[in-house]
Coordinates of C-alpha atoms (C1' of nucleotides) in Angstrom, one line a residue:
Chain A
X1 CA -23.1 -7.1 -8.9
X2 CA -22.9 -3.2 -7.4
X3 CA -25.3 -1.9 -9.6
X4 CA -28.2 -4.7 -9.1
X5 CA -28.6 -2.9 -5.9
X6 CA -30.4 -0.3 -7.6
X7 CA -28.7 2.8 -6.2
X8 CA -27.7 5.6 -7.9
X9 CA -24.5 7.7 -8.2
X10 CA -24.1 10.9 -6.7
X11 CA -21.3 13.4 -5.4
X12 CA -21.2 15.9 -3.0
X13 CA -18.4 18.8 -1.5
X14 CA -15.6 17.7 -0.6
X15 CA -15.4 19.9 1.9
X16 CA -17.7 20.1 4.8
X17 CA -18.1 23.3 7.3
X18 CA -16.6 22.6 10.4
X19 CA -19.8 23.3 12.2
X20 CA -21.5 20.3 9.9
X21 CA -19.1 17.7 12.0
X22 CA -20.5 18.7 15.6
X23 CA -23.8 18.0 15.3
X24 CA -23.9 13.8 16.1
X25 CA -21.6 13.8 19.4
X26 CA -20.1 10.4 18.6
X27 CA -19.2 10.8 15.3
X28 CA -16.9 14.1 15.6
X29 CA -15.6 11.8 18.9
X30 CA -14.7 9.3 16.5
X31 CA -12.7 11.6 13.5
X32 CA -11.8 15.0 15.8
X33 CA -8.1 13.5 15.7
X34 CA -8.2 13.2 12.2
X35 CA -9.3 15.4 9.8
X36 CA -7.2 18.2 7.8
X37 CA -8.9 21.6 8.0
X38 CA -8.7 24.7 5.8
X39 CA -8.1 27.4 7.5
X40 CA -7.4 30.4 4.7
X41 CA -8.1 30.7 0.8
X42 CA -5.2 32.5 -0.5
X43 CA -1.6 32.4 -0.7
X44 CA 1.1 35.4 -1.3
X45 CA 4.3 36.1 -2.3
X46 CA 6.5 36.2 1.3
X47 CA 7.5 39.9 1.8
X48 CA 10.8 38.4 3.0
X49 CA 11.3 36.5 -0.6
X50 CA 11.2 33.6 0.8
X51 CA 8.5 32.0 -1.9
X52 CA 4.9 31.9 -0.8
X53 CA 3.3 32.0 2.2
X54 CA -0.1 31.6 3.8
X55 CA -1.7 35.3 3.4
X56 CA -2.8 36.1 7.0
X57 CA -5.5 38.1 5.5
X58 CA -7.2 35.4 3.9
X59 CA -8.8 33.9 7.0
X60 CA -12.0 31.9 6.5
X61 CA -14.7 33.0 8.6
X62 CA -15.6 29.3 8.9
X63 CA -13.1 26.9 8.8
X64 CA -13.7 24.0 6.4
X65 CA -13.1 20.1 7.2
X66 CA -12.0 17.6 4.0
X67 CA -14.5 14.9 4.8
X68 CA -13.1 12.4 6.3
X69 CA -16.4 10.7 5.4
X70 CA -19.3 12.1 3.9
X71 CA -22.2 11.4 6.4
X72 CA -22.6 14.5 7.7
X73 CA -23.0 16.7 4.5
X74 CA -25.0 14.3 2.7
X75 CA -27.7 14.1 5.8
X76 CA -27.6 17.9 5.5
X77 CA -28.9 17.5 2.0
X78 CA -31.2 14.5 2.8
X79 CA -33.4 17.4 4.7
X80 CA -34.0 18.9 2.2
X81 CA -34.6 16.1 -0.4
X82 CA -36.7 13.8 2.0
X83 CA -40.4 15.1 2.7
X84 CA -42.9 12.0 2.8
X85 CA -42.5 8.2 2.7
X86 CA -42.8 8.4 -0.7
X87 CA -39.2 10.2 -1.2
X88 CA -37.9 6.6 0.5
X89 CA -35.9 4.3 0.5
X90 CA -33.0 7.1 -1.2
X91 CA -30.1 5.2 -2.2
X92 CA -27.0 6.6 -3.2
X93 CA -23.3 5.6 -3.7
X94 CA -20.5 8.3 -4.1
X95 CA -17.4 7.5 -5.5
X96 CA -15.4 9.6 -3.8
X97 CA -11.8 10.4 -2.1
X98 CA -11.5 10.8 1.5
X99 CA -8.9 12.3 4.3
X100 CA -8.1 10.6 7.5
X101 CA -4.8 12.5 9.1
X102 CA -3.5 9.2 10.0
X103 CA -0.4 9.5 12.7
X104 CA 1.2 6.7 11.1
X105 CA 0.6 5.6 7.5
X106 CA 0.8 2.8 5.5
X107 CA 0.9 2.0 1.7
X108 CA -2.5 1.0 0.5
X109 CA -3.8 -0.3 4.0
X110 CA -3.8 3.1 5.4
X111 CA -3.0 6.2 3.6
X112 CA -4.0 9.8 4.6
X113 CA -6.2 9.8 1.0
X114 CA -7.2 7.3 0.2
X115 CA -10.4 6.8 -2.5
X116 CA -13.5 4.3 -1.7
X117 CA -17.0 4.5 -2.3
X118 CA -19.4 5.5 0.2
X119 CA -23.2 4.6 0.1
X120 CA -25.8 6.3 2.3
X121 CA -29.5 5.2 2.2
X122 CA -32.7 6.7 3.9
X123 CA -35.7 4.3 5.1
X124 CA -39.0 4.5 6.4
X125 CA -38.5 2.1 8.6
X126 CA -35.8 -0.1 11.2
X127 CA -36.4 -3.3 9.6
X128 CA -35.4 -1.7 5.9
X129 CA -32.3 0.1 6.9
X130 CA -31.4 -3.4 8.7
X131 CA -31.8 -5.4 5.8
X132 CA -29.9 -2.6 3.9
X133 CA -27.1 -3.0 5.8
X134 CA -26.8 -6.6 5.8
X135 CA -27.4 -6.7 1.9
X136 CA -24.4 -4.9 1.1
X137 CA -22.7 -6.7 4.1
X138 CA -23.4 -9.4 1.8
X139 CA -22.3 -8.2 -1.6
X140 CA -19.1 -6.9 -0.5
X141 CA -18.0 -10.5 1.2
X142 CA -19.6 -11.9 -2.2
X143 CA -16.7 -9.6 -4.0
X144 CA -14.0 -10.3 -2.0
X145 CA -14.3 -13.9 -1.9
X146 CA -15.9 -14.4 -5.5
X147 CA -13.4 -11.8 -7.2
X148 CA -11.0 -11.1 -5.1
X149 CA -10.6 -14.6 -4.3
X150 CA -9.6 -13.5 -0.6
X151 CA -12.0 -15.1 2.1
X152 CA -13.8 -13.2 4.1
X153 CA -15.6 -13.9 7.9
X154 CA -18.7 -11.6 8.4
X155 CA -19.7 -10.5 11.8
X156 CA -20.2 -7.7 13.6
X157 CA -18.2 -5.0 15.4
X158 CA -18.1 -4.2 19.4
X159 CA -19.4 -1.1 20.5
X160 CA -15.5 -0.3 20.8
X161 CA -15.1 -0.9 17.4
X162 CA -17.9 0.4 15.6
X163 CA -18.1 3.0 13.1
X164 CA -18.9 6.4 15.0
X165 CA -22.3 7.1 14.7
X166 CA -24.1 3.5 14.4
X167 CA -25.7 1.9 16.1
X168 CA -24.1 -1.0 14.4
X169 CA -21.5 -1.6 12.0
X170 CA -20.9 -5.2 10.1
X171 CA -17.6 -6.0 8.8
X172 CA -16.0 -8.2 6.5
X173 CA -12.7 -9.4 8.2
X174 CA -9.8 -10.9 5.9
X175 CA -6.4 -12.7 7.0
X176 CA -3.4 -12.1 5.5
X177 CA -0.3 -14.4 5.1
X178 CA 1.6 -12.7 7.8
X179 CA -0.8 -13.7 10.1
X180 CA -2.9 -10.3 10.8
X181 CA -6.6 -9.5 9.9
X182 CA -7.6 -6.9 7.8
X183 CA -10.9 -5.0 8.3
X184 CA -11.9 -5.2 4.5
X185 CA -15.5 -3.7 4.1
X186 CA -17.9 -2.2 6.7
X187 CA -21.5 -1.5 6.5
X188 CA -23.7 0.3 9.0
X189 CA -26.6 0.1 10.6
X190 CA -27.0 4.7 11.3
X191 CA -30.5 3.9 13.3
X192 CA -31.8 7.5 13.6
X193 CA -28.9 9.0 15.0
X194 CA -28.0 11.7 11.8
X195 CA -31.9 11.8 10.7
X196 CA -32.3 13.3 15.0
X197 CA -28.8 15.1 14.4
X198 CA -30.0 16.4 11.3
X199 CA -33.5 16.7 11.6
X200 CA -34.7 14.3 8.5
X201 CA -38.0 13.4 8.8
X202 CA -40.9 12.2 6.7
X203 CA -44.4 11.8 6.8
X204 CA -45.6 8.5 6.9
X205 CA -49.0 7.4 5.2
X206 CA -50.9 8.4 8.0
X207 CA -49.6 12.0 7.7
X208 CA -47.5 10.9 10.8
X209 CA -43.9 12.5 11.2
X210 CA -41.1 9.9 11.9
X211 CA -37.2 10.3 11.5
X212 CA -35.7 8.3 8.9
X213 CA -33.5 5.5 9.3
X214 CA -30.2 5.2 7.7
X215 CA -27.3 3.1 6.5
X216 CA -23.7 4.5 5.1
X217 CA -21.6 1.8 3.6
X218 CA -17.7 1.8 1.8
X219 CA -14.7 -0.3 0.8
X220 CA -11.9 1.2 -0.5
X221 CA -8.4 0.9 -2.0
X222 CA -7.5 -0.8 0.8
X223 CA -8.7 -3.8 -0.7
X224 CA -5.7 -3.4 -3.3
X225 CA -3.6 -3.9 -0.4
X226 CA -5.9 -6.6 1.0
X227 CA -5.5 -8.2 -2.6
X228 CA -1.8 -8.3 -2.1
X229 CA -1.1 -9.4 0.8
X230 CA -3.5 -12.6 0.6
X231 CA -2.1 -14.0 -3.0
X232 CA 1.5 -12.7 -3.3
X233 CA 4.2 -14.8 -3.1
X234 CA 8.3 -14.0 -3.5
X235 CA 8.0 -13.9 -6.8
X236 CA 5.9 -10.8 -7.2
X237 CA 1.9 -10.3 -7.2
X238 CA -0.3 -13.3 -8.4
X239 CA -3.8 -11.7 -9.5
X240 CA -7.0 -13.5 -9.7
X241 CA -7.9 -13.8 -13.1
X242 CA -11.3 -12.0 -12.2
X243 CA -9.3 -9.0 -11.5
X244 CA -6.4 -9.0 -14.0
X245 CA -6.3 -6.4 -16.5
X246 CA -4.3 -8.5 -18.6
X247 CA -5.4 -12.4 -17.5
X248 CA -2.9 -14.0 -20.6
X249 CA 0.0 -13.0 -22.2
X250 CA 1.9 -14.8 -25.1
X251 CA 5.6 -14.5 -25.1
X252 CA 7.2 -15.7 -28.5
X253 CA 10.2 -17.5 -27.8
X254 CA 13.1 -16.6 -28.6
X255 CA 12.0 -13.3 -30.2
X256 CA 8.7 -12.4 -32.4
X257 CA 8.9 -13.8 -36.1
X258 CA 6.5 -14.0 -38.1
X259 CA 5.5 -18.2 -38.3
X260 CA 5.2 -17.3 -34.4
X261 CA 3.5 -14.3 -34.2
X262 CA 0.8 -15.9 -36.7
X263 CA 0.4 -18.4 -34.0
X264 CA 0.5 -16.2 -31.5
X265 CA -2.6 -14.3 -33.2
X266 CA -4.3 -16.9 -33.7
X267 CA -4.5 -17.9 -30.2
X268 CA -5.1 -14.1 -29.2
X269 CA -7.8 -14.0 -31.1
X270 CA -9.6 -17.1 -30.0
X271 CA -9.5 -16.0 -26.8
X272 CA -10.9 -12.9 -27.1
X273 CA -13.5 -14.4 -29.0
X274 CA -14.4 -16.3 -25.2
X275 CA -14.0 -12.4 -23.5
X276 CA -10.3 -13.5 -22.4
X277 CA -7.7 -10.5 -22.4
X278 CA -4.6 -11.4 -24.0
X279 CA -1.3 -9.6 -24.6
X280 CA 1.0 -10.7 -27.0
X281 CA 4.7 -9.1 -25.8
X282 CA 6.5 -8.2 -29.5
X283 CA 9.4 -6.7 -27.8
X284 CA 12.7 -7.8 -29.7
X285 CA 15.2 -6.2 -26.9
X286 CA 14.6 -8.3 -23.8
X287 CA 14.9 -11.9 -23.6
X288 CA 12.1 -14.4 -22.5
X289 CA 13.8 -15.3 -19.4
X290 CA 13.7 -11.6 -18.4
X291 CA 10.0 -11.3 -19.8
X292 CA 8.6 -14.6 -17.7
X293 CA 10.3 -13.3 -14.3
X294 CA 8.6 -9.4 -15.5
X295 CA 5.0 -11.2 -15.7
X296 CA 5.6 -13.3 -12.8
X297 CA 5.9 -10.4 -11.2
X298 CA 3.7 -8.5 -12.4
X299 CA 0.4 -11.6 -11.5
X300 CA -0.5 -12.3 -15.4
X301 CA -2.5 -15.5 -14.4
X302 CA -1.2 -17.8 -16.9
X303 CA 1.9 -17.1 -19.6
X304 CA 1.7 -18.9 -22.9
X305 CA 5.3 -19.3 -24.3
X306 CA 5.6 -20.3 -28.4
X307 CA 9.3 -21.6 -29.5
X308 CA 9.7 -23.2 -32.9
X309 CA 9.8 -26.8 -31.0
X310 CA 6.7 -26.3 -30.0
X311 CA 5.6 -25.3 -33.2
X312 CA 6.9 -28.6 -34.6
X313 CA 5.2 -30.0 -32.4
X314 CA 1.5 -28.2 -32.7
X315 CA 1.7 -27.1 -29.0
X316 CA 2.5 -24.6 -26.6
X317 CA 4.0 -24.0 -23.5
X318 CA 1.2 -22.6 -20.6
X319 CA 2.7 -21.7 -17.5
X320 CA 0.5 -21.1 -14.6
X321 CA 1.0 -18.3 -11.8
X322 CA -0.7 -19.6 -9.0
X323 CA 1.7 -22.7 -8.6
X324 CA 4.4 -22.2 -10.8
X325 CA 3.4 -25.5 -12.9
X326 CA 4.4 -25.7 -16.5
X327 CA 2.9 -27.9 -19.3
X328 CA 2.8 -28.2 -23.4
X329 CA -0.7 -28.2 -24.6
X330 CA -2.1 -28.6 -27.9
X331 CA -2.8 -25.9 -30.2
X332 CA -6.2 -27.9 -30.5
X333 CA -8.7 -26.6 -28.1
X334 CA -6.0 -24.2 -26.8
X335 CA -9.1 -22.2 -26.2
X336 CA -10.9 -23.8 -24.2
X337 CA -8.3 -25.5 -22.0
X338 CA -7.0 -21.9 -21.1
X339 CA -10.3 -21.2 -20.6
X340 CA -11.0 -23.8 -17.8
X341 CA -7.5 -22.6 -16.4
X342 CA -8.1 -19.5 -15.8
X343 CA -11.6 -20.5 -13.7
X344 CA -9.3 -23.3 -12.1
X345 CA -7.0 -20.4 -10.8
X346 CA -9.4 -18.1 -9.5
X347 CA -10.2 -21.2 -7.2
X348 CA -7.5 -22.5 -6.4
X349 CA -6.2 -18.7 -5.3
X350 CA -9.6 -19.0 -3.2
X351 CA -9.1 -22.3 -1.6
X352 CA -5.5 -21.9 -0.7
X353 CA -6.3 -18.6 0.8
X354 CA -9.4 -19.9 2.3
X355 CA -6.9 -22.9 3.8
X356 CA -4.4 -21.1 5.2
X357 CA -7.3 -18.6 7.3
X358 CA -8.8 -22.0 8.5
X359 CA -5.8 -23.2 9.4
X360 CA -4.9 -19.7 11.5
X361 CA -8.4 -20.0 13.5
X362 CA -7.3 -20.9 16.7
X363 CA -9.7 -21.8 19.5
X364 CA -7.9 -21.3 22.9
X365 CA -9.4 -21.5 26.6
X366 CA -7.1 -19.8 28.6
X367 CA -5.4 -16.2 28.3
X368 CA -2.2 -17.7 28.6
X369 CA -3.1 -19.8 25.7
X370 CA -4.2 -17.2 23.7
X371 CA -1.0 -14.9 24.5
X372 CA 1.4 -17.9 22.8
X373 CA -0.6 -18.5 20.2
X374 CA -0.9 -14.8 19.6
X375 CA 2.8 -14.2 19.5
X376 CA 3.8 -17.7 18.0
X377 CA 1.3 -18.5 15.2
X378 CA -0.4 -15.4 14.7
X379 CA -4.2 -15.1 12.8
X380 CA -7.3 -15.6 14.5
X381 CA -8.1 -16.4 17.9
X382 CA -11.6 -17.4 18.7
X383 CA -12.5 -17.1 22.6
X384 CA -15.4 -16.7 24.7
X385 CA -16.0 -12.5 26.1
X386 CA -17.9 -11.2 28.6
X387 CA -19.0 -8.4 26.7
X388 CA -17.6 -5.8 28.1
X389 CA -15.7 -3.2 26.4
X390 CA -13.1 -2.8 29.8
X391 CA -12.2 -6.0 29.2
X392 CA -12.4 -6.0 25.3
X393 CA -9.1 -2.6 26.2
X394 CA -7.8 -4.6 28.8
X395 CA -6.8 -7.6 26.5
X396 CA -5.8 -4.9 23.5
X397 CA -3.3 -3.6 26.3
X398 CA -1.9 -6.7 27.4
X399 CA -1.6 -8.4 23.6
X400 CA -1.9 -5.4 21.0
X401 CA -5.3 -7.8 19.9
X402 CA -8.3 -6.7 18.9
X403 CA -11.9 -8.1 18.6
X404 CA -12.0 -8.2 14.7
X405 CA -15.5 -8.9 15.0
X406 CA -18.5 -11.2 16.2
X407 CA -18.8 -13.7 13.5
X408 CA -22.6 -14.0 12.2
X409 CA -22.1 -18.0 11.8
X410 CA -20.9 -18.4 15.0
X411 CA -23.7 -20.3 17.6
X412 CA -24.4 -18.8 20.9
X413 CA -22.7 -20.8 23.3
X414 CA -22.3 -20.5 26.9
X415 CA -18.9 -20.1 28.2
X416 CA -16.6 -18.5 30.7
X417 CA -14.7 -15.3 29.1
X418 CA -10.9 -16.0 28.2
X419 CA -9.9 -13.4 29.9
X420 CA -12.2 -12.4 33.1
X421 CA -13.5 -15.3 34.0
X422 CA -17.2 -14.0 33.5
X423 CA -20.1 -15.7 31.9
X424 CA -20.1 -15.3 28.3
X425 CA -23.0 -16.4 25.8
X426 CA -20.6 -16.4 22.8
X427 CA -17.0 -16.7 21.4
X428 CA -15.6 -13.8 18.9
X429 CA -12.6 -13.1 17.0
X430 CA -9.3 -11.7 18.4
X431 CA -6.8 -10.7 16.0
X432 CA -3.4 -8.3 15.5
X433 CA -5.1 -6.5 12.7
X434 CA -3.6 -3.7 10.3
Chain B
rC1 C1' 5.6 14.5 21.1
rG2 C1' 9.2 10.4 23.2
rG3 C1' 13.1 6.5 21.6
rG4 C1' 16.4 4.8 17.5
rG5 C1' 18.5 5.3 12.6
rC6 C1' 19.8 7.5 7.9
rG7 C1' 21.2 11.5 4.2
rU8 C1' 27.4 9.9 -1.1
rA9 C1' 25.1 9.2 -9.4
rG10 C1' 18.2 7.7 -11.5
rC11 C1' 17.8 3.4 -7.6
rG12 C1' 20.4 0.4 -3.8
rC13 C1' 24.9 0.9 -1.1
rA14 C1' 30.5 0.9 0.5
rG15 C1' 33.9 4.6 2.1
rU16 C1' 33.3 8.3 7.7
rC17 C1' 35.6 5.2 13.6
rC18 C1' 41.6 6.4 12.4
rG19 C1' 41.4 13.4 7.4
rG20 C1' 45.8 12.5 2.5
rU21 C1' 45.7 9.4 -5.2
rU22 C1' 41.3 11.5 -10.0
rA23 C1' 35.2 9.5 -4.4
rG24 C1' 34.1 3.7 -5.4
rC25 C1' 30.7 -0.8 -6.3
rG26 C1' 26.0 -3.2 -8.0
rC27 C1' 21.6 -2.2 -10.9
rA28 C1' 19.9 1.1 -14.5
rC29 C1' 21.5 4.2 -18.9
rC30 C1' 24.5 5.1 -23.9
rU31 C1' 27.8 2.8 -28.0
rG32 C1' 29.8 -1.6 -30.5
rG33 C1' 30.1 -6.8 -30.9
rU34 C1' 28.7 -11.7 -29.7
rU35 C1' 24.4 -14.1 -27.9
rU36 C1' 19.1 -15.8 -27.5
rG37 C1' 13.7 -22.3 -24.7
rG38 C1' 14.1 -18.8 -17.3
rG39 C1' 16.2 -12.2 -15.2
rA40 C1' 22.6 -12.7 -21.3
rC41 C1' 28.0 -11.8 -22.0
rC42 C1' 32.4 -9.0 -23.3
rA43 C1' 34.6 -4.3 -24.3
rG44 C1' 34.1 0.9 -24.1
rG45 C1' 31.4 5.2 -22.2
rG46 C1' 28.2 9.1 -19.8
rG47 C1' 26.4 10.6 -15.2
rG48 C1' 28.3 13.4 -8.3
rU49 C1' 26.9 21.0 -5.1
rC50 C1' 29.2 13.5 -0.7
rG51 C1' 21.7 17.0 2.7
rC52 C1' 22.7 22.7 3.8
rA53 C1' 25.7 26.5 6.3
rG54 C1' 29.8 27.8 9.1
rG55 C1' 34.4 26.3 11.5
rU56 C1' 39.3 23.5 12.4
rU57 C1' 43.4 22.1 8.9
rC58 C1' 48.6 22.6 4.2
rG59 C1' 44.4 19.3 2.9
rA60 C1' 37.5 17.5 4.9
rA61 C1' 32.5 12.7 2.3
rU62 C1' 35.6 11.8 6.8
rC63 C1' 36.8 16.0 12.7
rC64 C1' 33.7 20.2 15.4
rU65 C1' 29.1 23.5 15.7
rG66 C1' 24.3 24.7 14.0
rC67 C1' 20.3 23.8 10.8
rC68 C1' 17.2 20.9 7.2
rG69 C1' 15.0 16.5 5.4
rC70 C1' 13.6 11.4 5.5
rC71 C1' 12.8 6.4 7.6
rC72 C1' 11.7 2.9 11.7
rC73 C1' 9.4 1.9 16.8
rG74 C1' 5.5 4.0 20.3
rA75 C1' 0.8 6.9 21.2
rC76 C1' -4.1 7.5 16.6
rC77 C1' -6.7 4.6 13.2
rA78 C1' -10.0 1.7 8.3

RNA sequence: CGGGGCGUAGCGCAGUCCGGUUAGCGCACCUGGUUUGGGACCAGGGGGUCGCAGGUUCGAAUCCUGCCGCCCCGACCA
């Protein structure tokens, strides 16, 4: 679904002269705090024997910055690439890893490195980039919620929250099961800002110099995370069967011999024949009680166990991930039944995720209200705002909330905001968020 | 940078307050046997600079001094 886009992969330096970061004022604002710098280029042994040390010597004459994104290098190359209107639209995605010298880090949800993909398009004009932007809005929150099985609001950032640099940035905002959002996607809306801090412009078909327009889009491993924290239970991972690597696995029962290992062929290889991935597990050590809690844990969608009984019997034993359940089926269209399961999974992950983030949206009217519900049920809080980005800090003060976003689907209507008392045309989303 | 905590076997921990057998337990690992439809059991075994350095003492994982490292909370942020 990525590539129907039509954009092309690309890669460029990882690291970026410090001197490239200062050209658009809001965006070295937004990552100054952040970013790792090379300063020198050569080590030494330590005179004092003391291993190796930094060779003092070896100074660069420009310090370099590991991108922390890739906006401002890659505009320096669009100069150069873009001339006329017929250079446009440029699309290109880089897969690529980035640094962000977080303070405080976090397994998958924030890491200093962390890898993603970062698009960055060129247009001739504002409506394109716009409907760039809200394209891949829209095929990331297609991913997450048709893949990922993890639902998804859309909406857009507050000028507090946006990406530094747009003019604005659409997210795709995810709940987890401990009650906080997770900012899973973002794409931007660049309006001229890097083509004017980078001088990229084109002549139009009238000869007519403009700047281009631009868009820079990414999601990244911290959707792995994101993945987690939406499905798993105390068991282990549960993994839509979209996404497993291994969406079946047979486990002969009590050990592999061969009447049930012929079975256990048989079955692997009619569901490969339907595209399903299968493993059969042929260890002989470990028992299956040990092997069931090992997949369980491990989110293999569905476990098919094969004992001699149920050989008698011309069935199997299918055990599902999602709920636990456990049933014999027939060797007879064993196929096709695990077939349908595996599709009944992926939606039923969906819809109980998709449950339990309706369930956590919580429309309040007051900001005592919304400070209990904050602290007691957690999730989403939807109230009217004013607006205003002093109030927007002045709530994140007070309750550690955020605005997670301005939801597209959400009708104007006017309102008194929750927290100044101001009109307000609209109500957003508050959340704790990771 | 502020506040709190922790360093003892591959992993997780007890022992430290109140110094005194050969430093112990669970998991993991090795050997043998018995088992096998939900994380097997029994027996035997291997594995340790008790974070580092110095000090006190007849004797230090334990007390004292200094240092090092890590984790959690806050400020940053996707």
């Amino acid at each position: 679904m990525f590539k129907d886009t039509g954009h092309v992969n690309a890669y460029f330096p990882l690291f970026i002269p410090k001197s490239f970061l200062s050209r658009e004022a809001q965006h070295v604002e937004g990552f100054a705090k952040e970013c790792a710098v090379i300063t020198h280029h050569r080590l030494m042994n330590d005179p004092d024997g003391n291993g190796v040390v930094v060779d003092p010597s070896a100074r660069l004459e420009e310090e370099l910055v590991v991108r922390p994104t890739s906006e401002t290098i890659i505009w320096n190359t669009y100069k150069d690439w873009i001339q006329s209107y017929r250079d446009l639209p440029l699309l290109i995605n880089q897969w690529a890893n980035v640094v962000r010298w977080e303070m405080r880090t976090r397994p998958f949800l924030r890491t200093a490195e962390f890898l993603w993909q970062e698009g960055h398009t060129a247009h001739a004009t504002k409506e394109e980039a716009e409907l760039e932007a809200a394209l891949i809005h829209e095929v990331y929150a297609r991913f997450a919620e048709d893949y990922m099985a993890m639902p998804v609001i859309k909406g857009a950032k507050t000028a507090n929250e946006r990406f530094a640099g747009a003019e604005e940035t659409y997210t795709i905002e995810a709940l987890m099961q401990d009650g906080k959002a997770l900012q899973a996607g973002t794409s931007h809306f660049l309006g001229q800002n890097f083509a004017k801090a980078f001088d990229v412009k084109f002549a139009d078909n009238n000869n007519q110099e403009e700047y281009v327009w631009a868009t820079s889009w990414g999601v990244s491993t911290r959707l792995v995370g994101g993945l987690v924290m939406t499905h798993s239970d105390d068991d282990g991972l549960v993994i839509p069967p979209r996404l497993a690597p291994t969406q079946v696995v047979i486990v002969p029962i009590p050990k592999p011999t061969t009447e049930i290992l012929e079975v256990a062929e048989q079955i692997e290889n009619r569901l490969k024949a339907l595209g399903i991935s299968v493993r059969i597990d042929r260890d002989e050590q470990k028992r299956p009680g040990f092997k069931f809690a090992q997949y369980e844990m491990e989110g293999v969608p569905v476990r098919i166990g094969i004992g001699m009984r149920d050989l008698a019997n011309q069935q199997v034993e299918v055990a599902r991930r999602d709920t636990k359940e456990k049933m014999p089926v027939l060797l007879e269209g064993i196929d096709k039944y695990i077939q349908k399961l595996l599709e009944d999974i992926q939606l039923n992950l969906f819809d109980r995720a998709k449950k339990f983030r309706d369930d956590h949206i919580t429309e309040v009217k007051n900001f005592d209200e919304f400070k209990s519900v904050l602290e007691e049920k957690g999730g989403f809080i939807k109230a009217h705002w004013d607006g205003t980005t002093e109030t927007e800090l002045k709530i994140k003060e007070e309750t550690k909330a955020t605005i997670r976003c301005i939801p597209n689907e959400e009708p104007e209507s006017p309102g008194k905001c929750v927290y100044s008392g101001e009109k307000s045309s609209r109500k957003v989303l508050f959340a704790k968020a990771y």
